[in-house]
Amino acid sequence: MTLRAVAEEAGVRLGHLQYYFPARAALLSALLERVLSSSLERVTALTVAPTHGSGYEALLDSLLSDHDDPRLVRLFTEVWALAAHDDEAASAVRAFYDQYVTHVAAFLRDRAPGLTVAEAHHRAEVFVMLMEGSALFRSGITGRRTAGTDARLRETVLALLEGDVRP
């Protein structure tokens, strides 16, 4: 990706783009910040909003619905690929997932006050791993989505969140 290609795709002059983003790294950083902060805002809203019952199903349903948006899943796969080769991108991705896990862990502890901080953190990490990995399979990028695997995923994730399964 070059600044020239981005300017062309966006339909703006290269000089205008360079005024706001003098280097490719600045553009990537701004893009990652916007995408990741938008996703994190959704996670935050889901984990702090009052819900009926435990709220586990509402959280799971909302995050699984993200897998129905192939553009969003492709964007995240590109971000992951970029993070593998770009330290600045990797740092932004790590910060995003650290915050994601922190919000989910707090969500779990709010619903199960007896849960230790460490156990909530472990469950939250496994939950995030399952959500992110399943995105690849459920979106069709690496696998085919089936009703059977969707049902098993829901069952497994809900058991993890409710404490019926230890990570």
PDB file of C-alpha atoms in Angstrom:
ATOM      1  CA  MET A   1       0.000   0.000   0.000  1.00  0.00           C
ATOM      2  CA  THR A   2       1.362   3.377  -0.991  1.00  0.00           C
ATOM      3  CA  LEU A   3       0.091   6.858  -0.168  1.00  0.00           C
ATOM      4  CA  ARG A   4      -0.429   7.415  -3.885  1.00  0.00           C
ATOM      5  CA  ALA A   5      -2.634   4.311  -4.152  1.00  0.00           C
ATOM      6  CA  VAL A   6      -4.643   5.364  -1.094  1.00  0.00           C
ATOM      7  CA  ALA A   7      -5.133   8.878  -2.462  1.00  0.00           C
ATOM      8  CA  GLU A   8      -6.258   7.455  -5.803  1.00  0.00           C
ATOM      9  CA  GLU A   9      -8.697   5.029  -4.169  1.00  0.00           C
ATOM     10  CA  ALA A  10     -10.075   7.771  -1.895  1.00  0.00           C
ATOM     11  CA  GLY A  11     -10.416  10.209  -4.768  1.00  0.00           C
ATOM     12  CA  VAL A  12      -8.247  12.884  -3.167  1.00  0.00           C
ATOM     13  CA  ARG A  13      -5.053  14.556  -4.242  1.00  0.00           C
ATOM     14  CA  LEU A  14      -1.853  13.041  -2.954  1.00  0.00           C
ATOM     15  CA  GLY A  15      -0.812  16.420  -1.517  1.00  0.00           C
ATOM     16  CA  HIS A  16      -4.005  16.635   0.534  1.00  0.00           C
ATOM     17  CA  LEU A  17      -3.465  13.164   1.927  1.00  0.00           C
ATOM     18  CA  GLN A  18       0.171  13.926   2.716  1.00  0.00           C
ATOM     19  CA  TYR A  19      -0.835  17.107   4.539  1.00  0.00           C
ATOM     20  CA  TYR A  20      -2.679  14.998   7.146  1.00  0.00           C
ATOM     21  CA  PHE A  21      -0.534  11.885   6.867  1.00  0.00           C
ATOM     22  CA  PRO A  22       3.028  12.813   5.871  1.00  0.00           C
ATOM     23  CA  ALA A  23       4.166   9.189   5.923  1.00  0.00           C
ATOM     24  CA  ARG A  24       2.631   5.767   5.390  1.00  0.00           C
ATOM     25  CA  ALA A  25       3.181   4.937   9.074  1.00  0.00           C
ATOM     26  CA  ALA A  26       1.048   7.917  10.139  1.00  0.00           C
ATOM     27  CA  LEU A  27      -1.778   6.815   7.850  1.00  0.00           C
ATOM     28  CA  LEU A  28      -1.615   3.218   9.083  1.00  0.00           C
ATOM     29  CA  SER A  29      -1.545   4.350  12.684  1.00  0.00           C
ATOM     30  CA  ALA A  30      -4.618   6.556  12.190  1.00  0.00           C
ATOM     31  CA  LEU A  31      -6.464   3.796  10.346  1.00  0.00           C
ATOM     32  CA  LEU A  32      -5.725   1.226  13.028  1.00  0.00           C
ATOM     33  CA  GLU A  33      -6.669   3.624  15.787  1.00  0.00           C
ATOM     34  CA  ARG A  34     -10.006   4.355  14.135  1.00  0.00           C
ATOM     35  CA  VAL A  35     -10.893   0.747  13.357  1.00  0.00           C
ATOM     36  CA  LEU A  36      -9.760  -0.661  16.672  1.00  0.00           C
ATOM     37  CA  SER A  37     -11.264   2.114  18.795  1.00  0.00           C
ATOM     38  CA  SER A  38     -14.602   1.718  17.006  1.00  0.00           C
ATOM     39  CA  SER A  39     -14.596  -2.021  17.723  1.00  0.00           C
ATOM     40  CA  LEU A  40     -13.538  -1.444  21.308  1.00  0.00           C
ATOM     41  CA  GLU A  41     -16.368   1.065  21.812  1.00  0.00           C
ATOM     42  CA  ARG A  42     -18.837  -1.643  20.786  1.00  0.00           C
ATOM     43  CA  VAL A  43     -17.281  -4.165  23.163  1.00  0.00           C
ATOM     44  CA  THR A  44     -17.313  -1.612  25.965  1.00  0.00           C
ATOM     45  CA  ALA A  45     -20.973  -0.798  25.357  1.00  0.00           C
ATOM     46  CA  LEU A  46     -21.856  -4.495  25.365  1.00  0.00           C
ATOM     47  CA  THR A  47     -19.983  -5.235  28.575  1.00  0.00           C
ATOM     48  CA  VAL A  48     -21.256  -2.288  30.615  1.00  0.00           C
ATOM     49  CA  ALA A  49     -24.864  -2.114  29.410  1.00  0.00           C
ATOM     50  CA  PRO A  50     -27.501  -3.449  31.801  1.00  0.00           C
ATOM     51  CA  THR A  51     -29.047  -6.626  30.436  1.00  0.00           C
ATOM     52  CA  HIS A  52     -31.732  -9.110  31.344  1.00  0.00           C
ATOM     53  CA  GLY A  53     -30.291 -12.238  32.901  1.00  0.00           C
ATOM     54  CA  SER A  54     -26.563 -12.775  32.745  1.00  0.00           C
ATOM     55  CA  GLY A  55     -26.034 -10.856  29.518  1.00  0.00           C
ATOM     56  CA  TYR A  56     -23.797 -13.633  28.198  1.00  0.00           C
ATOM     57  CA  GLU A  57     -26.068 -14.459  25.279  1.00  0.00           C
ATOM     58  CA  ALA A  58     -26.503 -10.803  24.304  1.00  0.00           C
ATOM     59  CA  LEU A  59     -22.721 -10.304  24.281  1.00  0.00           C
ATOM     60  CA  LEU A  60     -22.170 -13.491  22.293  1.00  0.00           C
ATOM     61  CA  ASP A  61     -24.951 -12.737  19.788  1.00  0.00           C
ATOM     62  CA  SER A  62     -23.655  -9.254  19.116  1.00  0.00           C
ATOM     63  CA  LEU A  63     -20.060 -10.345  18.605  1.00  0.00           C
ATOM     64  CA  LEU A  64     -21.057 -13.311  16.446  1.00  0.00           C
ATOM     65  CA  SER A  65     -23.113 -10.975  14.257  1.00  0.00           C
ATOM     66  CA  ASP A  66     -19.852  -9.199  13.372  1.00  0.00           C
ATOM     67  CA  HIS A  67     -18.835 -12.376  11.559  1.00  0.00           C
ATOM     68  CA  ASP A  68     -21.695 -11.759   9.111  1.00  0.00           C
ATOM     69  CA  ASP A  69     -19.896  -8.690   7.762  1.00  0.00           C
ATOM     70  CA  PRO A  70     -17.228 -10.019   5.383  1.00  0.00           C
ATOM     71  CA  ARG A  71     -15.681  -6.552   4.986  1.00  0.00           C
ATOM     72  CA  LEU A  72     -15.135  -6.276   8.736  1.00  0.00           C
ATOM     73  CA  VAL A  73     -13.649  -9.767   8.981  1.00  0.00           C
ATOM     74  CA  ARG A  74     -11.378  -9.109   5.984  1.00  0.00           C
ATOM     75  CA  LEU A  75     -10.282  -5.828   7.538  1.00  0.00           C
ATOM     76  CA  PHE A  76      -9.292  -7.574  10.758  1.00  0.00           C
ATOM     77  CA  THR A  77      -7.431 -10.312   8.890  1.00  0.00           C
ATOM     78  CA  GLU A  78      -5.498  -7.594   7.054  1.00  0.00           C
ATOM     79  CA  VAL A  79      -4.775  -5.828  10.345  1.00  0.00           C
ATOM     80  CA  TRP A  80      -3.472  -9.104  11.826  1.00  0.00           C
ATOM     81  CA  ALA A  81      -1.296  -9.699   8.760  1.00  0.00           C
ATOM     82  CA  LEU A  82       0.041  -6.159   8.943  1.00  0.00           C
ATOM     83  CA  ALA A  83       0.777  -6.551  12.656  1.00  0.00           C
ATOM     84  CA  ALA A  84       2.944  -9.572  11.870  1.00  0.00           C
ATOM     85  CA  HIS A  85       5.322  -7.321   9.900  1.00  0.00           C
ATOM     86  CA  ASP A  86       4.884  -3.846  11.353  1.00  0.00           C
ATOM     87  CA  ASP A  87       5.839  -3.076  14.958  1.00  0.00           C
ATOM     88  CA  GLU A  88       3.584  -0.022  15.163  1.00  0.00           C
ATOM     89  CA  ALA A  89       0.596  -2.004  13.944  1.00  0.00           C
ATOM     90  CA  ALA A  90       1.461  -4.865  16.302  1.00  0.00           C
ATOM     91  CA  SER A  91       1.558  -2.464  19.220  1.00  0.00           C
ATOM     92  CA  ALA A  92      -1.869  -1.047  18.322  1.00  0.00           C
ATOM     93  CA  VAL A  93      -3.328  -4.544  17.944  1.00  0.00           C
ATOM     94  CA  ARG A  94      -1.877  -5.673  21.292  1.00  0.00           C
ATOM     95  CA  ALA A  95      -3.308  -2.600  23.019  1.00  0.00           C
ATOM     96  CA  PHE A  96      -6.714  -3.277  21.447  1.00  0.00           C
ATOM     97  CA  TYR A  97      -6.787  -6.907  22.582  1.00  0.00           C
ATOM     98  CA  ASP A  98      -5.519  -6.012  26.059  1.00  0.00           C
ATOM     99  CA  GLN A  99      -8.446  -3.613  26.444  1.00  0.00           C
ATOM    100  CA  TYR A 100     -10.899  -6.088  24.901  1.00  0.00           C
ATOM    101  CA  VAL A 101      -9.835  -8.782  27.392  1.00  0.00           C
ATOM    102  CA  THR A 102      -9.976  -6.302  30.282  1.00  0.00           C
ATOM    103  CA  HIS A 103     -13.569  -5.331  29.429  1.00  0.00           C
ATOM    104  CA  VAL A 104     -14.691  -8.942  29.094  1.00  0.00           C
ATOM    105  CA  ALA A 105     -12.954  -9.898  32.368  1.00  0.00           C
ATOM    106  CA  ALA A 106     -14.715  -7.034  34.179  1.00  0.00           C
ATOM    107  CA  PHE A 107     -18.004  -8.138  32.597  1.00  0.00           C
ATOM    108  CA  LEU A 108     -17.451 -11.662  33.949  1.00  0.00           C
ATOM    109  CA  ARG A 109     -16.542 -10.443  37.446  1.00  0.00           C
ATOM    110  CA  ASP A 110     -19.627  -8.205  37.546  1.00  0.00           C
ATOM    111  CA  ARG A 111     -21.766 -11.272  36.952  1.00  0.00           C
ATOM    112  CA  ALA A 112     -19.766 -13.640  39.158  1.00  0.00           C
ATOM    113  CA  PRO A 113     -18.221 -11.597  41.998  1.00  0.00           C
ATOM    114  CA  GLY A 114     -16.594 -14.717  43.474  1.00  0.00           C
ATOM    115  CA  LEU A 115     -14.500 -15.168  40.349  1.00  0.00           C
ATOM    116  CA  THR A 116     -10.835 -14.390  40.932  1.00  0.00           C
ATOM    117  CA  VAL A 117      -9.189 -11.695  38.847  1.00  0.00           C
ATOM    118  CA  ALA A 118      -6.883 -14.313  37.317  1.00  0.00           C
ATOM    119  CA  GLU A 119      -9.721 -16.707  36.453  1.00  0.00           C
ATOM    120  CA  ALA A 120     -11.808 -13.913  34.915  1.00  0.00           C
ATOM    121  CA  HIS A 121      -8.787 -12.850  32.864  1.00  0.00           C
ATOM    122  CA  HIS A 122      -8.140 -16.412  31.651  1.00  0.00           C
ATOM    123  CA  ARG A 123     -11.769 -16.908  30.661  1.00  0.00           C
ATOM    124  CA  ALA A 124     -11.816 -13.535  28.921  1.00  0.00           C
ATOM    125  CA  GLU A 125      -8.663 -14.368  26.953  1.00  0.00           C
ATOM    126  CA  VAL A 126     -10.057 -17.713  25.817  1.00  0.00           C
ATOM    127  CA  PHE A 127     -13.362 -16.032  24.928  1.00  0.00           C
ATOM    128  CA  VAL A 128     -11.552 -13.468  22.767  1.00  0.00           C
ATOM    129  CA  MET A 129      -9.485 -16.221  21.132  1.00  0.00           C
ATOM    130  CA  LEU A 130     -12.646 -18.157  20.297  1.00  0.00           C
ATOM    131  CA  MET A 131     -14.394 -15.072  18.905  1.00  0.00           C
ATOM    132  CA  GLU A 132     -11.466 -13.977  16.767  1.00  0.00           C
ATOM    133  CA  GLY A 133     -10.584 -17.437  15.487  1.00  0.00           C
ATOM    134  CA  SER A 134     -14.183 -18.358  14.770  1.00  0.00           C
ATOM    135  CA  ALA A 135     -14.510 -15.200  12.669  1.00  0.00           C
ATOM    136  CA  LEU A 136     -12.233 -16.768  10.070  1.00  0.00           C
ATOM    137  CA  PHE A 137     -14.321 -19.927   9.863  1.00  0.00           C
ATOM    138  CA  ARG A 138     -17.780 -18.402  10.213  1.00  0.00           C
ATOM    139  CA  SER A 139     -17.134 -15.704   7.587  1.00  0.00           C
ATOM    140  CA  GLY A 140     -16.152 -18.276   4.987  1.00  0.00           C
ATOM    141  CA  ILE A 141     -12.527 -17.150   4.713  1.00  0.00           C
ATOM    142  CA  THR A 142     -11.056 -20.453   5.902  1.00  0.00           C
ATOM    143  CA  GLY A 143     -14.038 -22.685   6.406  1.00  0.00           C
ATOM    144  CA  ARG A 144     -17.694 -23.202   5.902  1.00  0.00           C
ATOM    145  CA  ARG A 145     -20.202 -22.106   8.453  1.00  0.00           C
ATOM    146  CA  THR A 146     -22.747 -24.735   9.469  1.00  0.00           C
ATOM    147  CA  ALA A 147     -25.640 -24.775  11.890  1.00  0.00           C
ATOM    148  CA  GLY A 148     -23.931 -27.615  13.754  1.00  0.00           C
ATOM    149  CA  THR A 149     -20.657 -25.799  14.308  1.00  0.00           C
ATOM    150  CA  ASP A 150     -22.490 -22.578  15.184  1.00  0.00           C
ATOM    151  CA  ALA A 151     -24.525 -24.441  17.814  1.00  0.00           C
ATOM    152  CA  ARG A 152     -21.420 -26.089  19.265  1.00  0.00           C
ATOM    153  CA  LEU A 153     -19.547 -22.771  19.324  1.00  0.00           C
ATOM    154  CA  ARG A 154     -22.434 -21.082  21.177  1.00  0.00           C
ATOM    155  CA  GLU A 155     -22.649 -23.961  23.636  1.00  0.00           C
ATOM    156  CA  THR A 156     -18.897 -23.923  24.294  1.00  0.00           C
ATOM    157  CA  VAL A 157     -18.629 -20.150  24.664  1.00  0.00           C
ATOM    158  CA  LEU A 158     -21.651 -19.892  26.959  1.00  0.00           C
ATOM    159  CA  ALA A 159     -20.280 -22.709  29.123  1.00  0.00           C
ATOM    160  CA  LEU A 160     -16.951 -20.878  29.313  1.00  0.00           C
ATOM    161  CA  LEU A 161     -18.598 -17.581  30.268  1.00  0.00           C
ATOM    162  CA  GLU A 162     -20.907 -19.207  32.800  1.00  0.00           C
ATOM    163  CA  GLY A 163     -18.062 -21.139  34.385  1.00  0.00           C
ATOM    164  CA  ASP A 164     -19.170 -24.619  33.356  1.00  0.00           C
ATOM    165  CA  VAL A 165     -15.923 -25.053  31.427  1.00  0.00           C
ATOM    166  CA  ARG A 166     -12.475 -24.065  32.630  1.00  0.00           C
ATOM    167  CA  PRO A 167     -10.038 -22.667  30.081  1.00  0.00           C
TER     168      PRO A 167
END
